[in-house]
């Protein structure tokens, strides 16, 4: 496995043999990776230009934070404990902003991610804190009211 820029480790395991033309370039219809999140590592907030399905395999499970297109933030628990609200698969729509962390910081989670069309770095980007706060609060200034301490990182 190799390190992913958003955090965690991945290994590409499948590329669909069928492709189509997207913005003048050939792009496979689908792709899949194994993805490992170890300990306190995170999958930082990011956005991709394809649909993504996350399938739980083993480990503690993950909490996913998803900023929907309408500006609402939702959380999903990915894992095998269905009676505790976990689900074995989570769908992320193209264009949504999302992040993930392990449910237990001293454990790991192994999943598969399937994308359609296939993931490509040209359609991926990390989302910075300022953009995330703007998406959540707009220009209301509410993030300043609701935070105990403001950290100037920009």
Short mmCIF file of C-alpha atoms in Angstrom, two decimals:
data_model
loop_
_atom_site.label_atom_id
_atom_site.label_comp_id
_atom_site.label_asym_id
_atom_site.label_seq_id
_atom_site.Cartn_x
_atom_site.Cartn_y
_atom_site.Cartn_z
CA UNK A 1 0.00 0.00 0.00
CA UNK A 2 1.09 3.57 -0.55
CA UNK A 3 0.27 6.78 1.28
CA UNK A 4 -2.66 8.87 0.04
CA UNK A 5 -2.39 12.70 0.11
CA UNK A 6 -5.66 12.94 2.09
CA UNK A 7 -4.30 10.52 4.72
CA UNK A 8 -4.37 6.75 5.07
CA UNK A 9 -3.00 4.07 2.78
CA UNK A 10 -4.34 2.63 -0.47
CA UNK A 11 -3.75 0.02 -3.13
CA UNK A 12 -5.46 0.11 -6.50
CA UNK A 13 -7.14 -3.24 -7.20
CA UNK A 14 -9.50 -2.76 -10.16
CA UNK A 15 -9.96 -0.65 -13.28
CA UNK A 16 -12.94 -1.30 -15.54
CA UNK A 17 -11.93 -2.47 -19.03
CA UNK A 18 -14.50 -0.13 -20.60
CA UNK A 19 -13.88 3.60 -20.86
CA UNK A 20 -15.46 6.75 -22.25
CA UNK A 21 -14.29 10.19 -23.34
CA UNK A 22 -14.40 12.79 -20.55
CA UNK A 23 -13.15 16.31 -21.31
CA UNK A 24 -11.21 14.96 -24.28
CA UNK A 25 -9.50 12.17 -22.29
CA UNK A 26 -10.27 8.48 -21.93
CA UNK A 27 -11.58 7.54 -18.48
CA UNK A 28 -12.49 4.08 -17.19
CA UNK A 29 -16.12 3.58 -16.19
CA UNK A 30 -15.15 2.45 -12.67
CA UNK A 31 -12.26 1.70 -10.37
CA UNK A 32 -11.66 0.30 -6.89
CA UNK A 33 -9.03 0.48 -4.15
CA UNK A 34 -8.36 -1.01 -0.76
CA UNK A 35 -8.05 1.80 1.79
CA UNK A 36 -6.57 1.53 5.29
CA UNK A 37 -6.93 4.13 8.02
CA UNK A 38 -4.61 3.38 10.92
CA UNK A 39 -4.85 4.73 14.48
CA UNK A 40 -5.52 8.46 14.82
CA UNK A 41 -4.85 9.14 11.12
CA UNK A 42 -7.66 10.87 9.23
CA UNK A 43 -8.96 11.06 5.72
CA UNK A 44 -8.95 14.88 5.50
CA UNK A 45 -11.84 16.83 4.01
CA UNK A 46 -11.70 16.46 0.25
CA UNK A 47 -13.89 16.47 -2.84
CA UNK A 48 -13.91 14.26 -5.93
CA UNK A 49 -15.66 14.40 -9.30
CA UNK A 50 -17.09 10.87 -9.18
CA UNK A 51 -19.51 8.81 -7.14
CA UNK A 52 -17.80 6.76 -4.41
CA UNK A 53 -18.98 3.74 -2.44
CA UNK A 54 -17.16 2.83 0.79
CA UNK A 55 -17.41 -0.86 1.79
CA UNK A 56 -16.40 -1.95 5.31
CA UNK A 57 -14.18 -5.04 5.63
CA UNK A 58 -12.61 -5.16 9.12
CA UNK A 59 -11.39 -3.16 12.07
CA UNK A 60 -13.01 -0.63 14.39
CA UNK A 61 -15.13 1.14 11.76
CA UNK A 62 -15.18 4.78 10.66
CA UNK A 63 -17.14 7.96 11.16
CA UNK A 64 -17.63 9.82 7.87
CA UNK A 65 -18.49 13.51 7.78
CA UNK A 66 -20.24 14.54 4.56
CA UNK A 67 -21.07 18.09 3.55
CA UNK A 68 -24.02 17.72 1.19
CA UNK A 69 -24.61 19.96 -1.82
CA UNK A 70 -27.39 21.78 0.08
CA UNK A 71 -24.93 22.78 2.84
CA UNK A 72 -26.04 20.28 5.50
CA UNK A 73 -23.40 18.22 7.31
CA UNK A 74 -24.28 14.57 7.96
CA UNK A 75 -22.40 11.77 9.68
CA UNK A 76 -22.37 8.11 8.79
CA UNK A 77 -20.93 5.23 10.79
CA UNK A 78 -19.25 2.65 8.57
CA UNK A 79 -18.88 -0.77 10.18
CA UNK A 80 -20.55 -4.04 11.10
CA UNK A 81 -22.43 -3.10 14.30
CA UNK A 82 -25.81 -2.55 12.63
CA UNK A 83 -27.62 -2.37 15.98
CA UNK A 84 -25.39 0.62 16.89
CA UNK A 85 -26.23 2.56 13.76
CA UNK A 86 -23.28 1.41 11.67
CA UNK A 87 -23.78 0.41 8.06
CA UNK A 88 -21.56 -1.80 5.86
CA UNK A 89 -21.64 0.64 2.91
CA UNK A 90 -21.78 4.42 2.50
CA UNK A 91 -22.37 6.31 -0.75
CA UNK A 92 -20.68 9.66 -1.38
CA UNK A 93 -22.11 11.65 -4.28
CA UNK A 94 -19.84 13.39 -6.77
CA UNK A 95 -19.01 16.90 -5.57
CA UNK A 96 -19.77 16.32 -1.89
CA UNK A 97 -17.06 17.29 0.58
CA UNK A 98 -16.15 14.52 3.02
CA UNK A 99 -13.69 13.25 5.62
CA UNK A 100 -13.32 10.19 7.86
CA UNK A 101 -11.75 9.01 11.09
CA UNK A 102 -11.56 5.71 12.94
CA UNK A 103 -14.19 5.14 15.62
CA UNK A 104 -11.42 4.07 18.00
CA UNK A 105 -8.18 6.02 17.69
CA UNK A 106 -5.98 3.08 18.77
CA UNK A 107 -7.28 0.74 16.07
CA UNK A 108 -7.58 0.58 12.28
CA UNK A 109 -10.22 0.15 9.58
CA UNK A 110 -9.83 -1.61 6.24
CA UNK A 111 -12.35 -0.77 3.52
CA UNK A 112 -12.77 -0.84 -0.23
CA UNK A 113 -13.70 2.27 -2.20
CA UNK A 114 -15.36 1.88 -5.58
CA UNK A 115 -15.72 4.91 -7.84
CA UNK A 116 -17.72 5.57 -10.98
CA UNK A 117 -16.26 6.81 -13.15
CA UNK A 118 -12.75 5.83 -12.05
CA UNK A 119 -11.03 8.14 -9.58
CA UNK A 120 -8.34 10.45 -10.98
CA UNK A 121 -6.23 13.02 -9.17
CA UNK A 122 -7.27 15.72 -11.66
CA UNK A 123 -10.81 15.43 -10.21
CA UNK A 124 -9.68 15.38 -6.56
CA UNK A 125 -8.84 18.22 -4.19
CA UNK A 126 -8.27 18.81 -0.49
CA UNK A 127 -10.67 21.29 1.09
CA UNK A 128 -9.16 23.95 3.34
CA UNK A 129 -10.64 24.98 6.69
CA UNK A 130 -11.66 28.46 5.50
CA UNK A 131 -13.71 26.98 2.63
CA UNK A 132 -15.32 24.41 4.92
CA UNK A 133 -16.33 27.07 7.46
CA UNK A 134 -17.72 29.24 4.68
CA UNK A 135 -19.76 26.32 3.33
CA UNK A 136 -21.12 25.56 6.79
CA UNK A 137 -21.78 29.10 8.04
CA UNK A 138 -21.77 31.33 4.96
CA UNK A 139 -20.90 34.91 5.82
CA UNK A 140 -22.83 34.91 9.10
CA UNK A 141 -19.77 35.06 11.38
CA UNK A 142 -21.39 32.29 13.44
CA UNK A 143 -18.19 30.21 13.49
CA UNK A 144 -16.58 33.01 15.55
CA UNK A 145 -19.45 32.99 18.04
CA UNK A 146 -19.58 29.21 18.45
CA UNK A 147 -15.82 28.62 18.85
CA UNK A 148 -14.08 29.18 22.19
CA UNK A 149 -10.74 29.97 20.65
CA UNK A 150 -9.98 31.26 17.19
CA UNK A 151 -6.73 30.04 15.71
CA UNK A 152 -5.29 32.17 12.92
CA UNK A 153 -3.87 29.67 10.42
CA UNK A 154 -4.32 31.69 7.23
#
